[in-house]
Short mmCIF file of C-alpha atoms and ligand atoms in Angstrom, two decimals:
data_model
loop_
_atom_site.label_atom_id
_atom_site.label_comp_id
_atom_site.label_asym_id
_atom_site.label_seq_id
_atom_site.Cartn_x
_atom_site.Cartn_y
_atom_site.Cartn_z
CA MET A 454 -14.45 5.47 -18.58
CA PRO A 455 -12.90 2.48 -17.73
CA ALA A 456 -10.90 2.56 -14.07
CA TYR A 457 -8.97 0.05 -12.59
CA ALA A 458 -8.01 -0.05 -8.56
CA ILE A 459 -5.02 -1.92 -7.98
CA LEU A 460 -4.97 -3.35 -4.72
CA GLY A 461 -2.84 -4.60 -2.23
CA ALA A 462 -4.76 -8.20 -0.76
CA GLN A 463 -2.56 -8.98 2.40
CA TRP A 464 -0.78 -7.08 4.39
CA GLY A 465 0.75 -4.53 2.16
CA ASP A 466 4.27 -5.19 0.27
CA GLU A 467 2.53 -7.47 -2.44
CA GLY A 468 3.90 -5.09 -5.94
CA LYS A 469 1.33 -3.63 -6.75
CA GLY A 470 4.44 -1.38 -7.37
CA LYS A 471 5.23 -2.68 -9.97
CA ILE A 472 1.73 -3.75 -11.59
CA ILE A 473 0.97 0.06 -11.12
CA ASP A 474 4.18 0.93 -13.49
CA TYR A 475 3.74 -2.21 -16.09
CA LEU A 476 -0.23 -0.19 -16.13
CA SER A 477 0.16 2.62 -16.32
CA ARG A 478 0.86 2.77 -19.58
CA ARG A 479 -1.88 2.98 -20.88
CA ALA A 480 -4.07 5.21 -18.31
CA ASP A 481 -4.37 8.82 -18.46
CA ILE A 482 -3.49 9.51 -15.37
CA VAL A 483 -2.50 6.48 -11.26
CA ALA A 484 -4.10 8.43 -8.26
CA ARG A 485 -2.86 7.27 -4.66
CA PHE A 486 -6.11 7.11 -2.12
CA SER A 487 -4.85 5.79 0.84
CA GLY A 488 -2.00 5.80 2.96
CA GLY A 489 1.13 7.31 3.03
CA ASN A 490 3.81 7.58 3.52
CA ASN A 491 4.65 4.48 5.75
CA ALA A 492 4.21 3.07 1.63
CA GLY A 493 6.75 2.05 -0.63
CA HIS A 494 5.73 0.11 -3.75
CA THR A 495 9.23 -0.71 -5.95
CA VAL A 496 9.55 -0.24 -9.19
CA ILE A 497 12.29 -1.82 -11.77
CA ASN A 498 11.91 -0.46 -15.03
CA ASP A 499 14.25 0.28 -18.59
CA LEU A 500 14.77 3.97 -16.65
CA GLY A 501 16.32 2.28 -13.58
CA ASP A 502 16.05 1.17 -10.10
CA PHE A 503 12.82 3.21 -7.97
CA SER A 504 10.58 3.24 -4.53
CA LEU A 505 8.23 5.55 -4.22
CA HIS A 506 6.60 6.23 -0.87
CA LEU A 507 4.34 9.39 -1.98
CA VAL A 508 4.22 10.09 -5.86
CA PRO A 509 2.58 7.90 -7.41
CA CYS A 510 4.11 4.70 -9.46
CA GLY A 511 2.37 5.76 -13.53
CA ILE A 512 5.48 9.76 -12.46
CA PHE A 513 7.76 6.75 -15.35
CA SER A 514 5.58 6.66 -18.28
CA ASP A 515 5.32 10.09 -20.57
CA GLY A 516 1.62 12.13 -21.02
CA VAL A 517 0.21 9.97 -17.19
CA MET A 518 0.12 12.78 -14.93
CA ASN A 519 -0.39 11.90 -11.31
CA VAL A 520 -2.45 12.52 -8.81
CA ILE A 521 -3.05 12.72 -4.42
CA GLY A 522 -6.25 12.05 -4.06
CA ASN A 523 -7.58 13.18 -0.82
CA GLY A 524 -7.31 9.67 1.38
CA VAL A 525 -4.10 9.96 1.34
CA VAL A 526 -1.62 11.83 4.33
CA VAL A 527 1.86 13.95 2.60
CA ASP A 528 3.83 14.87 4.91
CA PRO A 529 4.69 17.68 2.12
CA ASP A 530 9.82 17.48 3.26
CA VAL A 531 9.06 13.55 2.49
CA LEU A 532 6.98 14.56 -1.28
CA ILE A 533 9.52 17.45 -1.54
CA GLU A 534 12.74 14.91 -1.17
CA GLU A 535 10.53 12.51 -3.06
CA MET A 536 10.69 13.87 -6.14
CA GLU A 537 13.89 15.72 -5.33
CA THR A 538 15.31 12.53 -5.84
CA LEU A 539 13.71 11.45 -9.02
CA LYS A 540 14.37 15.21 -10.74
CA GLN A 541 17.69 14.02 -10.10
CA GLY A 542 16.82 10.36 -11.99
CA GLY A 543 16.19 12.32 -14.77
CA ILE A 544 12.57 12.49 -14.21
CA ASP A 545 11.30 15.64 -13.66
CA VAL A 546 7.47 15.02 -11.08
CA SER A 547 6.17 19.23 -11.25
CA ARG A 548 4.53 19.27 -14.78
CA SER A 549 3.25 15.91 -13.89
CA LEU A 550 1.61 15.45 -10.79
CA MET A 551 -1.49 17.11 -8.68
CA VAL A 552 -1.73 16.83 -4.49
CA SER A 553 -5.52 17.43 -4.00
CA GLU A 554 -5.95 20.03 -1.79
CA ARG A 555 -8.56 17.75 1.27
CA ALA A 556 -5.24 15.36 0.44
CA HIS A 557 -4.22 15.96 4.59
CA LEU A 558 -1.02 16.52 6.02
CA ILE A 559 1.40 14.80 8.70
CA MET A 560 2.79 17.63 10.60
CA PRO A 561 6.20 17.01 12.19
CA TYR A 562 4.69 16.90 15.69
CA HIS A 563 2.30 13.61 14.04
CA VAL A 564 4.87 12.08 13.38
CA MET A 565 6.70 12.90 17.28
CA LEU A 566 3.94 11.21 18.55
CA ASP A 567 3.35 7.66 16.59
CA THR A 568 6.45 7.71 17.83
CA LEU A 569 6.86 8.66 21.22
CA ALA A 570 2.61 6.15 21.38
CA GLU A 571 4.13 3.17 20.20
CA ARG A 572 6.88 3.45 22.59
CA GLU A 573 4.17 2.94 24.30
CA ARG A 574 3.77 0.91 24.04
CA GLY A 575 5.37 -1.47 24.24
CA ASP A 576 5.90 -4.99 24.71
CA PHE A 577 1.52 -4.13 22.52
CA ALA A 578 4.11 -2.22 19.81
CA ILE A 579 2.17 -2.61 16.38
CA GLY A 580 5.01 -1.42 14.55
CA THR A 581 4.08 1.14 12.53
CA THR A 582 6.72 2.88 10.79
CA GLY A 583 6.96 5.61 12.74
CA LYS A 584 6.09 8.25 10.62
CA GLY A 585 3.31 9.80 11.93
CA ILE A 586 -0.05 7.31 9.87
CA GLY A 587 -1.80 7.20 12.93
CA PRO A 588 -2.00 10.21 14.17
CA ALA A 589 -2.17 12.21 11.19
CA TYR A 590 -5.75 10.80 10.48
CA SER A 591 -6.18 10.12 14.52
CA ASP A 592 -6.12 13.91 13.68
CA LYS A 593 -8.60 14.10 10.61
CA THR A 594 -10.73 11.87 12.36
CA SER A 595 -10.61 14.27 15.62
CA ARG A 596 -11.55 16.91 13.03
CA THR A 597 -8.16 19.33 14.79
CA GLY A 598 -5.64 18.53 10.63
CA ILE A 599 -4.29 20.28 8.36
CA ARG A 600 -4.81 19.52 5.36
CA ALA A 601 -3.21 20.60 1.51
CA ALA A 602 -5.28 23.61 0.68
CA ASP A 603 -4.50 25.22 4.36
CA LEU A 604 -1.02 26.35 3.05
CA LEU A 605 -1.98 28.47 0.63
CA ASP A 606 -3.55 30.41 3.04
CA LEU A 607 -0.79 30.39 5.81
CA GLU A 608 -2.67 33.72 8.13
CA GLY A 609 -5.96 30.87 7.89
CA LEU A 610 -3.38 28.57 8.03
CA ARG A 611 -1.59 30.70 11.76
CA HIS A 612 -5.49 30.64 13.31
CA ARG A 613 -5.82 27.47 12.35
CA LEU A 614 -2.19 26.87 14.62
CA GLU A 615 -3.52 28.65 17.80
CA GLU A 616 -6.47 27.04 17.32
CA VAL A 617 -4.70 23.15 17.21
CA LEU A 618 -1.43 23.49 18.65
CA PRO A 619 -1.98 23.99 22.21
CA PHE A 620 -3.20 20.40 22.67
CA VAL A 621 -0.85 18.78 20.65
CA ASN A 622 1.56 20.86 22.63
CA ARG A 623 -0.20 19.80 25.97
CA VAL A 624 -0.26 16.25 25.15
CA LEU A 625 3.56 15.86 24.83
CA THR A 626 5.05 17.97 27.35
CA LYS A 627 2.47 16.76 29.63
CA VAL A 628 1.85 13.15 28.64
CA TYR A 629 5.08 12.55 26.74
CA GLU A 630 6.93 15.03 28.68
CA VAL A 631 9.33 15.70 25.68
CA ASP A 632 9.84 19.31 24.46
CA SER A 633 6.53 21.42 22.51
CA VAL A 634 7.01 21.83 18.35
CA SER A 635 5.92 26.51 18.02
CA ILE A 636 3.53 26.53 15.82
CA ASP A 637 6.40 29.37 14.80
CA TYR A 638 8.48 26.68 13.71
CA ILE A 639 5.44 25.07 11.53
CA LEU A 640 4.67 28.28 10.20
CA ASP A 641 8.89 28.87 9.06
CA LYS A 642 7.99 25.21 6.88
CA SER A 643 4.78 25.46 5.64
CA ARG A 644 6.52 29.27 3.86
CA MET A 645 8.72 26.49 1.71
CA TRP A 646 6.22 23.61 1.31
CA LYS A 647 3.57 26.08 0.01
CA ASP A 648 6.81 27.64 -2.53
CA PHE A 649 7.38 23.52 -3.00
CA LEU A 650 3.69 22.75 -2.87
CA GLY A 651 1.49 25.47 -3.83
CA PRO A 652 1.49 24.96 -7.51
CA LEU A 653 0.69 21.69 -7.45
CA ILE A 654 -2.02 21.30 -4.65
CA LYS A 655 -5.15 21.75 -6.21
CA PRO A 656 -9.16 20.40 -6.56
CA VAL A 657 -8.46 17.06 -8.26
CA GLY A 658 -12.09 15.44 -7.37
CA ARG A 659 -13.24 17.61 -10.07
CA TYR A 660 -10.34 17.04 -11.80
CA VAL A 661 -10.07 12.58 -12.48
CA ASN A 662 -13.92 12.62 -12.83
CA GLU A 663 -13.39 14.81 -15.56
CA VAL A 664 -11.05 12.47 -17.66
CA LEU A 665 -13.15 9.34 -17.19
CA ASP A 666 -16.37 11.68 -17.96
CA SER A 667 -14.28 12.07 -21.57
CA GLY A 668 -13.44 8.19 -21.43
CA GLY A 669 -9.69 8.15 -20.04
CA THR A 670 -8.34 5.57 -18.29
CA VAL A 671 -7.77 5.62 -14.77
CA VAL A 672 -4.91 3.39 -13.06
CA LEU A 673 -6.09 4.01 -8.83
CA GLU A 674 -2.90 3.62 -6.86
CA GLY A 675 -3.81 1.96 -3.30
CA ALA A 676 -0.97 1.73 -0.95
CA GLN A 677 -1.22 -1.43 2.08
CA GLY A 678 -3.45 -3.20 1.65
CA ILE A 679 -6.82 -5.28 3.00
CA LEU A 680 -5.51 -7.42 6.04
CA LEU A 681 -4.30 -3.54 7.52
CA ASP A 682 -7.49 -2.31 7.11
CA LEU A 683 -8.88 -0.30 9.19
CA ASP A 684 -12.07 -2.19 9.70
CA HIS A 685 -11.43 -5.06 7.88
CA GLY A 686 -7.36 -5.72 8.59
CA THR A 687 -5.77 -7.84 11.56
CA TYR A 688 -7.55 -5.28 14.41
CA PRO A 689 -5.19 -3.03 15.94
CA PHE A 690 -3.19 -4.64 14.63
CA VAL A 691 -3.62 -2.44 11.26
CA THR A 692 -3.18 0.62 10.01
CA SER A 693 -4.91 3.86 10.15
CA SER A 694 -6.86 4.37 6.56
CA SER A 695 -8.62 2.24 4.98
CA PRO A 696 -7.27 0.59 1.33
CA THR A 697 -10.02 -1.61 0.13
CA ILE A 698 -12.38 -0.89 -2.88
CA GLY A 699 -14.41 2.05 -0.51
CA GLY A 700 -11.18 4.03 0.67
CA ALA A 701 -10.64 3.83 -3.78
CA SER A 702 -13.27 5.59 -4.23
CA THR A 703 -13.87 7.77 -1.46
CA GLY A 704 -10.62 8.49 -0.66
CA LEU A 705 -10.52 9.99 -4.91
CA ALA A 706 -14.00 10.78 -4.64
CA ILE A 707 -15.00 9.19 -7.46
CA GLN A 708 -18.17 6.95 -8.20
CA PRO A 709 -18.10 3.57 -7.14
CA LYS A 710 -19.75 2.67 -10.24
CA GLN A 711 -17.40 4.53 -11.96
CA ILE A 712 -14.89 1.25 -11.31
CA THR A 713 -14.86 -0.95 -13.29
CA ASN A 714 -12.49 -2.71 -12.81
CA VAL A 715 -10.88 -4.42 -9.28
CA LEU A 716 -7.13 -5.51 -9.29
CA GLY A 717 -6.61 -7.73 -6.09
CA ILE A 718 -2.39 -8.06 -5.82
CA PHE A 719 -1.35 -11.91 -4.64
CA LYS A 720 2.03 -12.21 -3.11
CA ALA A 721 2.00 -15.99 -4.10
CA TYR A 722 2.99 -16.42 -0.11
CA ASN A 723 2.09 -14.43 2.13
CA THR A 724 4.17 -11.99 3.93
CA ARG A 725 4.06 -9.19 6.77
CA VAL A 726 6.06 -6.14 8.31
CA GLY A 727 5.37 -6.02 11.95
CA SER A 728 3.62 -7.27 14.45
CA GLY A 729 -0.67 -9.31 14.67
CA PRO A 730 -1.15 -12.38 14.14
CA PHE A 731 0.26 -14.68 10.59
CA PRO A 732 -1.15 -17.73 11.49
CA THR A 733 0.34 -19.74 8.24
CA GLU A 734 4.04 -18.13 9.19
CA LEU A 735 7.77 -19.90 8.48
CA PHE A 736 9.93 -19.57 11.13
CA ASP A 737 12.06 -22.46 9.87
CA ASP A 738 14.10 -23.55 7.21
CA VAL A 739 12.00 -22.90 3.67
CA GLY A 740 10.76 -19.30 5.58
CA GLU A 741 14.66 -18.23 6.08
CA GLY A 742 15.49 -18.31 2.26
CA ILE A 743 12.42 -17.55 0.50
CA ARG A 744 13.19 -14.26 3.49
CA THR A 745 16.68 -14.81 1.59
CA ILE A 746 16.43 -15.78 -2.34
CA ALA A 747 13.25 -12.92 -2.07
CA LYS A 748 15.29 -9.59 -0.58
CA GLU A 749 11.93 -9.77 2.18
CA PHE A 750 13.29 -6.72 3.42
CA GLY A 751 10.66 -3.62 4.09
CA THR A 752 11.75 -1.18 1.28
CA THR A 753 9.99 1.57 3.46
CA THR A 754 11.76 0.37 7.02
CA GLY A 755 13.78 -1.97 5.74
CA ARG A 756 12.49 -4.17 8.64
CA ALA A 757 13.37 -8.24 7.94
CA ARG A 758 9.24 -9.28 6.79
CA ARG A 759 7.76 -12.60 8.10
CA VAL A 760 7.22 -14.93 5.50
CA GLY A 761 4.55 -17.52 5.03
CA TRP A 762 2.45 -19.39 3.19
CA PHE A 763 -0.22 -18.73 0.64
CA ASP A 764 -3.51 -18.33 2.99
CA GLY A 765 -6.18 -19.23 0.87
CA VAL A 766 -8.76 -17.95 4.21
CA LEU A 767 -7.66 -15.00 3.99
CA ALA A 768 -7.19 -14.81 -0.09
CA SER A 769 -11.21 -16.00 0.13
CA TYR A 770 -12.00 -13.11 2.80
CA SER A 771 -9.52 -10.96 0.63
CA ASN A 772 -11.71 -11.08 -3.23
CA ARG A 773 -15.49 -10.90 -0.54
CA ILE A 774 -14.27 -7.57 0.45
CA ASN A 775 -13.55 -5.98 -2.36
CA GLY A 776 -14.90 -8.41 -5.13
CA TYR A 777 -12.00 -7.88 -7.62
CA THR A 778 -12.31 -8.29 -11.18
CA SER A 779 -9.28 -10.45 -11.94
CA ALA A 780 -6.50 -12.08 -9.09
CA VAL A 781 -2.45 -10.73 -9.91
CA ILE A 782 -0.47 -13.77 -7.93
CA THR A 783 3.37 -11.68 -7.83
CA ARG A 784 6.87 -13.63 -7.38
CA LEU A 785 5.78 -16.87 -8.10
CA ASP A 786 9.86 -16.90 -8.89
CA VAL A 787 10.49 -17.44 -5.83
CA LEU A 788 8.87 -20.42 -5.05
CA ASP A 789 11.50 -22.03 -7.77
CA HIS A 790 13.48 -23.41 -5.87
CA LEU A 791 10.96 -25.35 -3.31
CA ASP A 792 10.44 -29.51 -3.93
CA SER A 793 6.80 -28.71 -2.41
CA LEU A 794 4.35 -26.59 -0.65
CA ASN A 795 1.63 -25.82 0.94
CA ILE A 796 -1.28 -23.57 1.06
CA CYS A 797 -3.62 -23.35 3.41
CA VAL A 798 -7.42 -24.59 2.86
CA GLY A 799 -8.66 -23.69 6.14
CA TYR A 800 -8.58 -23.08 9.88
CA LYS A 801 -9.01 -25.04 13.14
CA LEU A 802 -9.97 -23.63 15.79
CA ASP A 803 -11.49 -25.13 19.00
CA GLY A 804 -11.75 -28.57 16.94
CA ASP A 805 -13.83 -26.78 14.07
CA ILE A 806 -13.12 -25.82 10.77
CA LEU A 807 -13.55 -22.13 9.64
CA ASP A 808 -12.97 -20.66 5.90
CA GLU A 809 -13.43 -17.54 7.53
CA PRO A 810 -11.08 -15.72 9.46
CA PRO A 811 -12.54 -14.95 13.72
CA GLY A 812 -13.18 -11.03 13.64
CA GLY A 813 -11.50 -11.45 16.62
CA VAL A 814 -7.25 -10.58 17.27
CA ALA A 815 -6.65 -13.10 20.07
CA ALA A 816 -9.22 -16.39 18.65
CA LEU A 817 -7.28 -15.75 15.27
CA GLU A 818 -4.22 -16.46 17.52
CA LYS A 819 -5.21 -19.40 17.45
CA CYS A 820 -6.22 -20.36 15.16
CA SER A 821 -3.88 -22.70 13.61
CA PRO A 822 -3.45 -23.66 9.22
CA VAL A 823 -4.99 -26.56 7.82
CA TYR A 824 -2.54 -27.07 4.22
CA GLU A 825 -2.32 -29.21 1.62
CA THR A 826 0.68 -29.23 -0.19
CA LEU A 827 2.02 -29.53 -3.64
CA ASP A 828 5.02 -30.65 -5.99
CA GLY A 829 7.00 -27.95 -6.94
CA TRP A 830 7.83 -27.33 -10.42
CA ASP A 831 11.53 -28.54 -11.89
CA VAL A 832 11.37 -25.53 -14.35
CA PRO A 833 12.35 -22.80 -13.00
CA THR A 834 9.92 -18.89 -13.32
CA ALA A 835 11.77 -16.14 -13.26
CA GLY A 836 11.05 -14.15 -16.11
CA ILE A 837 8.73 -16.02 -18.17
CA SER A 838 6.06 -14.14 -20.07
CA ASN A 839 4.46 -16.67 -22.28
CA ILE A 840 1.49 -18.23 -20.73
CA SER A 841 2.85 -21.46 -23.06
CA GLU A 842 6.33 -21.40 -20.83
CA LEU A 843 5.29 -21.95 -16.98
CA PRO A 844 5.96 -25.77 -16.16
CA THR A 845 3.39 -28.00 -15.91
CA ASN A 846 3.12 -28.00 -11.86
CA ALA A 847 3.32 -23.98 -11.48
CA ARG A 848 -0.02 -23.46 -13.28
CA VAL A 849 -1.13 -26.22 -10.99
CA TYR A 850 -0.12 -24.63 -8.20
CA VAL A 851 -1.69 -21.16 -9.67
CA ASP A 852 -4.82 -22.29 -11.28
CA ARG A 853 -4.96 -23.49 -6.64
CA LEU A 854 -4.31 -20.52 -5.83
CA GLU A 855 -7.52 -18.91 -8.27
CA GLU A 856 -9.97 -21.71 -6.88
CA LEU A 857 -9.16 -20.91 -3.01
CA ILE A 858 -9.62 -16.99 -4.12
CA GLY A 859 -12.55 -17.33 -6.43
CA CYS A 860 -11.98 -15.12 -9.40
CA PRO A 861 -9.84 -15.45 -12.64
CA VAL A 862 -5.78 -15.01 -12.08
CA ASP A 863 -5.55 -11.93 -14.92
CA ILE A 864 -1.59 -11.10 -14.95
CA ILE A 865 1.41 -13.33 -13.16
CA SER A 866 3.96 -12.16 -11.96
CA THR A 867 8.04 -13.34 -12.30
CA GLY A 868 10.10 -10.91 -11.20
CA PRO A 869 10.90 -7.77 -10.71
CA HIS A 870 11.18 -6.26 -14.52
CA ARG A 871 8.32 -4.53 -15.80
CA ASP A 872 8.70 -7.23 -18.34
CA HIS A 873 8.53 -10.23 -16.15
CA THR A 874 5.07 -10.52 -16.31
CA ILE A 875 2.47 -12.48 -17.94
CA MET A 876 -1.35 -11.29 -19.34
CA VAL A 877 -2.87 -14.63 -18.93
CA ARG A 878 -5.92 -12.80 -20.10
CA ASP A 879 -5.23 -8.63 -22.13
CA ILE A 880 -7.85 -6.66 -19.52
CA LEU A 881 -6.95 -3.77 -20.96
CA ILE A 882 -7.86 -1.03 -22.84
CA SER A 883 -6.30 -0.93 -26.06
P1 GDP B 1352 3.90 -2.90 -2.54
O1 GDP B 1352 4.85 -1.38 -1.56
O2 GDP B 1352 3.29 -3.39 -3.38
O3 GDP B 1352 4.59 -2.45 -4.24
O4 GDP B 1352 4.75 -3.91 -3.20
P2 GDP B 1352 7.05 -3.55 -3.19
O5 GDP B 1352 7.79 -3.40 -3.34
O6 GDP B 1352 7.42 -2.99 -1.38
O7 GDP B 1352 7.57 -5.24 -2.52
C1 GDP B 1352 7.97 -6.15 -3.77
C2 GDP B 1352 9.48 -6.29 -3.91
O8 GDP B 1352 8.34 -7.83 -4.71
C3 GDP B 1352 9.74 -5.24 -4.53
O9 GDP B 1352 11.08 -5.24 -4.31
C4 GDP B 1352 9.47 -5.84 -6.35
O10 GDP B 1352 10.68 -5.49 -6.94
C5 GDP B 1352 10.02 -7.21 -6.05
N1 GDP B 1352 8.34 -8.00 -7.29
C6 GDP B 1352 7.44 -7.48 -7.28
N2 GDP B 1352 6.72 -8.55 -8.65
C7 GDP B 1352 7.87 -8.56 -8.56
C8 GDP B 1352 8.21 -10.64 -8.32
O11 GDP B 1352 7.63 -11.46 -9.44
N3 GDP B 1352 9.85 -11.71 -9.27
C9 GDP B 1352 9.84 -10.90 -8.29
N4 GDP B 1352 11.52 -11.87 -7.67
N5 GDP B 1352 9.98 -10.23 -7.65
C10 GDP B 1352 9.27 -9.30 -7.60
P1 IMO B 1353 2.75 -0.82 1.19
O1 IMO B 1353 2.28 0.22 0.43
C1 IMO B 1353 3.74 -3.62 4.60
C2 IMO B 1353 2.09 -1.89 8.40
C3 IMO B 1353 3.30 -1.43 9.44
C4 IMO B 1353 2.50 -1.81 11.02
C5 IMO B 1353 1.03 -1.11 10.41
C6 IMO B 1353 0.47 0.12 10.30
O2 IMO B 1353 4.31 -0.44 0.36
O3 IMO B 1353 2.19 -2.08 1.23
P2 IMO B 1353 1.11 2.56 10.15
O4 IMO B 1353 3.03 3.42 9.90
O5 IMO B 1353 0.68 2.33 8.90
O6 IMO B 1353 0.94 3.29 11.29
O7 IMO B 1353 1.67 0.71 10.64
O8 IMO B 1353 0.72 -1.06 9.03
N1 IMO B 1353 2.39 -1.63 6.87
C7 IMO B 1353 2.52 -1.67 6.01
N2 IMO B 1353 3.55 -2.82 5.82
N3 IMO B 1353 2.61 -2.94 3.72
C8 IMO B 1353 2.96 -1.28 3.60
O9 IMO B 1353 2.32 -0.14 2.32
C9 IMO B 1353 2.86 -0.84 4.69
N4 IMO B 1353 1.88 0.08 5.72
C10 IMO B 1353 2.19 0.03 6.68
O10 IMO B 1353 4.10 -1.77 9.03
O11 IMO B 1353 2.38 -2.48 11.38
MG1 MG B 1354 6.15 -1.88 -0.35
#
């Protein structure tokens, strides 16, 4: 019954896609549990280079069923386009993909409201991806959302829209002073969405449970990262979902006790896209060098990612919230060119040294990192797949990250390709 939760352990973009693709060869199901097409998961394997936003990263592995869980918000246009792009690349998704009937849909007005709200925030903008994520989750919480199951009953959907659209339109026209959205426009789109996606909309919770009960292996695909979590992240500079371990359970309707392995995916340094505090951020040539070498530009929006040293305070906090059974360090090779590296081991705030981030965003902004400096390594790690080939200083660096995170580093990634992976300890069921 093993279920492996793959969680972003920082601010997203840790390399979850690569690790999920790697693990999915031994899985029966890969299931997304949160977020929407704000996610951009890169997979590079023998079939090509892919950026996935909604389709789970198990799609390239034979015999794997890919599930979009109830915790995900689905923009039907984006999902259809992604399926078409994969089909053109020779990957037929339709028979190995399911969408939960309980997943909420991102409607065209959610995308409009996201952009308009960001514009309204001005200097206080969150830097959202503009994909309608916040408004879709807000409607879910306000009980005015539209779910995938609603597409299967278009007459029922019409009644639902008659209930919710008048308010949406009052906000659009009176608050933001833009055009309203008509019911017929949404219903026309819904007819098309139903034709494409209707056969995929299913009661997936039961299916995932049955596979687990019969001894199958399920990979739970996280999106974003813990520091973007609505409760545990750097609020209000967060996303609107729960990328943490709790979200894996509620976002797929599986019992916490069914999750046997919790993998925290950490970049060997830190990055962040969008606004918000980032204590170890680098504003110098070292940061620029990392951004250039690592091509740190967002998979979804193309925005430059902010870059900084590895933050051990946030890493230990991340482990406290999620309780990792394994840590995975990705992008170690990106640091190959450095003569020395800093690791943040504490925060200074008003004369005190903290080992946990303060809850308030203003206090976190005021924290200054306490650094420990380690020597770089002289032999490149890029592409290494055997632990015995890792240069001594790279091993020392990883060992220190392991101590700070507080759980064993079982996988090290040394390049973007599936094969550029060191399995330090085999955690997979054969
Ligand atoms: P995700 O959102 O967590 O799936 O991560 P993204 O795909 O947005 O960003 C991670 C980036 O790092 C992608 O461009 C990956 O191809 C790349 N990547 C993943 N692991 C490694 C690694 O070990 N080394 C290098 N150089 N690149 C990696
Ligand atoms: P993956 O799954 C990195 C960030 C946005 C913004 C904030 C809120 O690829 O790791 P939203 O559109 O969700 O309302 O934006 O969250 N963000 C991500 N940053 N990786 C992601 O996903 C992200 N998804 C959202 O940049 O700061
Ligand atoms: Mg990403």
